[in-house]
Amino acid sequence: MIQVNNISARFGEEVVLNNINFNVAQGEIVVILGESGCGKTTLMRIMTGLGTPSAGQVLIDGQDIGCCNTTRKIGVLFQNNALFGSMTLSENIALPIAEYTDLDAAAIRKMASIKLAVVGLSGFEDYLPSTISGGMKKRAALARAMALNPQILFLDEPSAGLDPVSSAEIDELILHINKSSGTTMVVVTHELESVFTITRRVIMLDKITKGKIAEGTPAFLKNECHYPFVRQFFNRQPRIKQINAAGGE
């Protein structure tokens, strides 16, 4: 479903991503993981067509994301939710439906209500984002990401800023949507508990090399990966101090 081929990215002279390669199968949930500043969000922007790589290409269902219209194939949950504060939840979800379909107003509102019901927000159609909790905003943003029934969902830090209970509810919702609809998902997160809950495959990026440092199940990366830093990351340990050439720390 997704092919990431030799992706590199620069901001001026600064290398952000260096020769990233991996595939995502149809119906799979893949997590992109790594330290803050390792390029996770930059990679997701490139994969959704919101950013341009300095080299390489991303194929969505065999089509280059930079050349073809894949708007209706993908949905995006942004880290900050990106809900329009002046619109109700129903109106937020209706926006892409009205833009990309010929449905009438009544049918669009019905579709919005269905999407809200899927994420557990039935009855909240006329609420403004400012009147609901952080967890509910995440759910509403996820409902909007699903508005056009995309084949692929990209989720950027879906549980960021949430309490443990709300985070667990988002994890369960991700699994439910994946199982019930077969939607392919790419999730950027740094929440290790979520990683162990929602996926069997992690792509780990490295802040120092700017590349993909490891790939595998969460259990393998935590216990068996031959890169010490990967095991440190999964076990929440600080980096091993490097001894410099002068013999000091």
mmCIF file of C-alpha atoms in Angstrom, residues 14-156:
data_model
loop_
_atom_site.group_PDB
_atom_site.id
_atom_site.type_symbol
_atom_site.label_atom_id
_atom_site.label_comp_id
_atom_site.label_asym_id
_atom_site.label_seq_id
_atom_site.Cartn_x
_atom_site.Cartn_y
_atom_site.Cartn_z
ATOM 1 C CA GLU A 14 20.880 20.655 7.596
ATOM 2 C CA VAL A 15 20.149 17.011 6.828
ATOM 3 C CA VAL A 16 16.896 15.924 8.490
ATOM 4 C CA LEU A 17 16.346 12.529 6.863
ATOM 5 C CA ASN A 18 18.908 10.384 5.101
ATOM 6 C CA ASN A 19 17.938 7.604 2.669
ATOM 7 C CA ILE A 20 14.850 6.175 4.408
ATOM 8 C CA ASN A 21 13.363 2.967 2.965
ATOM 9 C CA PHE A 22 10.428 0.808 4.086
ATOM 10 C CA ASN A 23 7.067 -0.544 2.915
ATOM 11 C CA VAL A 24 3.673 -0.715 4.611
ATOM 12 C CA ALA A 25 1.310 -3.545 3.675
ATOM 13 C CA GLN A 26 -2.420 -3.123 3.185
ATOM 14 C CA GLY A 27 -4.252 -3.268 6.522
ATOM 15 C CA GLU A 28 -1.058 -2.969 8.569
ATOM 16 C CA ILE A 29 -0.434 -0.611 11.486
ATOM 17 C CA VAL A 30 3.150 0.665 11.432
ATOM 18 C CA VAL A 31 4.620 2.976 14.070
ATOM 19 C CA ILE A 32 7.386 5.478 13.310
ATOM 20 C CA LEU A 33 9.378 6.021 16.479
ATOM 21 C CA GLY A 34 12.419 7.965 17.645
ATOM 22 C CA GLU A 35 13.800 10.804 19.741
ATOM 23 C CA SER A 36 12.450 14.332 19.466
ATOM 24 C CA GLY A 37 14.085 15.965 16.464
ATOM 25 C CA CYS A 38 14.809 12.720 14.592
ATOM 26 C CA GLY A 39 12.566 13.653 11.649
ATOM 27 C CA LYS A 40 9.379 11.686 12.426
ATOM 28 C CA THR A 41 6.970 14.501 11.603
ATOM 29 C CA THR A 42 9.003 15.573 8.575
ATOM 30 C CA LEU A 43 8.752 12.023 7.238
ATOM 31 C CA MET A 44 5.009 11.946 7.821
ATOM 32 C CA ARG A 45 4.574 15.276 6.013
ATOM 33 C CA ILE A 46 6.441 13.847 3.028
ATOM 34 C CA MET A 47 4.372 10.651 3.114
ATOM 35 C CA THR A 48 1.127 12.655 3.046
ATOM 36 C CA GLY A 49 2.265 15.005 0.277
ATOM 37 C CA LEU A 50 2.462 18.018 2.593
ATOM 38 C CA GLY A 51 6.253 18.126 2.324
ATOM 39 C CA THR A 52 8.710 17.618 -0.515
ATOM 40 C CA PRO A 53 11.786 15.390 -0.136
ATOM 41 C CA SER A 54 15.179 16.450 -1.430
ATOM 42 C CA ALA A 55 15.535 12.938 -2.886
ATOM 43 C CA GLY A 56 13.459 9.782 -3.251
ATOM 44 C CA GLN A 57 9.744 9.154 -3.646
ATOM 45 C CA VAL A 58 6.695 7.887 -1.790
ATOM 46 C CA LEU A 59 4.233 5.634 -3.619
ATOM 47 C CA ILE A 60 0.650 5.301 -2.396
ATOM 48 C CA ASP A 61 -1.010 2.251 -3.936
ATOM 49 C CA GLY A 62 1.570 2.423 -6.730
ATOM 50 C CA GLN A 63 1.174 6.158 -7.430
ATOM 51 C CA ASP A 64 3.762 8.826 -6.648
ATOM 52 C CA ILE A 65 2.340 11.041 -3.895
ATOM 53 C CA GLY A 66 3.986 14.050 -5.525
ATOM 54 C CA CYS A 67 2.470 13.533 -8.982
ATOM 55 C CA CYS A 68 -1.003 12.059 -8.549
ATOM 56 C CA ASN A 69 -4.180 13.076 -6.734
ATOM 57 C CA THR A 70 -4.330 10.785 -3.714
ATOM 58 C CA THR A 71 -6.525 13.111 -1.615
ATOM 59 C CA ARG A 72 -9.319 10.624 -1.087
ATOM 60 C CA LYS A 73 -6.980 7.717 -0.392
ATOM 61 C CA ILE A 74 -5.507 9.214 2.775
ATOM 62 C CA GLY A 75 -6.717 10.858 5.967
ATOM 63 C CA VAL A 76 -4.572 12.724 8.479
ATOM 64 C CA LEU A 77 -4.904 13.203 12.233
ATOM 65 C CA PHE A 78 -2.649 16.147 13.074
ATOM 66 C CA GLN A 79 -0.788 16.367 16.371
ATOM 67 C CA ASN A 80 -2.615 19.544 17.424
ATOM 68 C CA ASN A 81 -5.959 18.197 16.087
ATOM 69 C CA ALA A 82 -6.325 21.200 13.703
ATOM 70 C CA LEU A 83 -10.058 21.481 14.321
ATOM 71 C CA PHE A 84 -11.622 24.803 13.264
ATOM 72 C CA GLY A 85 -12.639 26.490 16.505
ATOM 73 C CA SER A 86 -15.502 28.451 14.979
ATOM 74 C CA MET A 87 -17.125 25.307 13.556
ATOM 75 C CA THR A 88 -19.090 22.623 15.367
ATOM 76 C CA LEU A 89 -17.784 19.067 15.333
ATOM 77 C CA SER A 90 -20.326 18.177 12.646
ATOM 78 C CA GLU A 91 -19.247 21.133 10.518
ATOM 79 C CA ASN A 92 -15.569 20.199 10.895
ATOM 80 C CA ILE A 93 -16.233 16.701 9.603
ATOM 81 C CA ALA A 94 -18.605 17.940 6.897
ATOM 82 C CA LEU A 95 -15.949 20.208 5.373
ATOM 83 C CA PRO A 96 -14.003 17.569 3.377
ATOM 84 C CA ILE A 97 -17.211 15.722 2.488
ATOM 85 C CA ALA A 98 -18.701 18.894 0.993
ATOM 86 C CA GLU A 99 -15.455 19.662 -0.833
ATOM 87 C CA TYR A 100 -14.968 16.284 -2.472
ATOM 88 C CA THR A 101 -18.481 14.861 -2.955
ATOM 89 C CA ASP A 102 -21.777 15.964 -4.508
ATOM 90 C CA LEU A 103 -23.917 14.976 -1.520
ATOM 91 C CA ASP A 104 -26.616 17.385 -0.355
ATOM 92 C CA ALA A 105 -26.502 19.120 3.034
ATOM 93 C CA ALA A 106 -28.756 16.588 4.784
ATOM 94 C CA ALA A 107 -26.698 13.636 3.576
ATOM 95 C CA ILE A 108 -23.443 15.358 4.553
ATOM 96 C CA ARG A 109 -24.710 15.986 8.101
ATOM 97 C CA LYS A 110 -25.803 12.343 8.316
ATOM 98 C CA MET A 111 -22.342 11.227 7.210
ATOM 99 C CA ALA A 112 -20.758 13.480 9.828
ATOM 100 C CA SER A 113 -22.992 11.995 12.522
ATOM 101 C CA ILE A 114 -22.003 8.474 11.460
ATOM 102 C CA LYS A 115 -18.301 9.320 11.713
ATOM 103 C CA LEU A 116 -18.781 10.856 15.154
ATOM 104 C CA ALA A 117 -20.641 7.738 16.276
ATOM 105 C CA VAL A 118 -17.726 5.569 15.146
ATOM 106 C CA VAL A 119 -15.392 7.430 17.528
ATOM 107 C CA GLY A 120 -17.867 7.470 20.412
ATOM 108 C CA LEU A 121 -19.091 11.065 20.014
ATOM 109 C CA SER A 122 -22.700 10.485 18.995
ATOM 110 C CA GLY A 123 -24.795 13.410 20.247
ATOM 111 C CA PHE A 124 -21.905 15.906 20.146
ATOM 112 C CA GLU A 125 -22.548 17.108 16.580
ATOM 113 C CA ASP A 126 -23.321 20.703 17.603
ATOM 114 C CA TYR A 127 -20.551 21.152 20.180
ATOM 115 C CA LEU A 128 -17.667 23.523 19.514
ATOM 116 C CA PRO A 129 -14.123 22.181 19.998
ATOM 117 C CA SER A 130 -13.561 24.595 22.905
ATOM 118 C CA THR A 131 -16.359 22.941 24.896
ATOM 119 C CA ILE A 132 -15.003 19.370 24.882
ATOM 120 C CA SER A 133 -12.050 17.599 26.498
ATOM 121 C CA GLY A 134 -8.657 16.908 24.946
ATOM 122 C CA GLY A 135 -9.477 13.262 24.417
ATOM 123 C CA MET A 136 -12.755 14.143 22.728
ATOM 124 C CA LYS A 137 -10.944 16.589 20.424
ATOM 125 C CA LYS A 138 -8.619 13.765 19.355
ATOM 126 C CA ARG A 139 -11.639 11.599 18.623
ATOM 127 C CA ALA A 140 -13.322 14.368 16.638
ATOM 128 C CA ALA A 141 -10.136 14.972 14.642
ATOM 129 C CA LEU A 142 -9.937 11.245 13.937
ATOM 130 C CA ALA A 143 -13.551 11.276 12.760
ATOM 131 C CA ARG A 144 -12.678 14.084 10.338
ATOM 132 C CA ALA A 145 -9.639 12.140 9.106
ATOM 133 C CA MET A 146 -12.034 9.286 8.270
ATOM 134 C CA ALA A 147 -14.625 11.537 6.601
ATOM 135 C CA LEU A 148 -13.919 10.317 3.053
ATOM 136 C CA ASN A 149 -13.392 6.659 4.007
ATOM 137 C CA PRO A 150 -9.660 6.721 3.202
ATOM 138 C CA GLN A 151 -7.629 3.599 2.568
ATOM 139 C CA ILE A 152 -4.805 4.960 4.738
ATOM 140 C CA LEU A 153 -4.798 6.943 7.987
ATOM 141 C CA PHE A 154 -1.748 8.914 9.101
ATOM 142 C CA LEU A 155 -1.832 9.659 12.836
ATOM 143 C CA ASP A 156 0.658 12.170 14.252
#
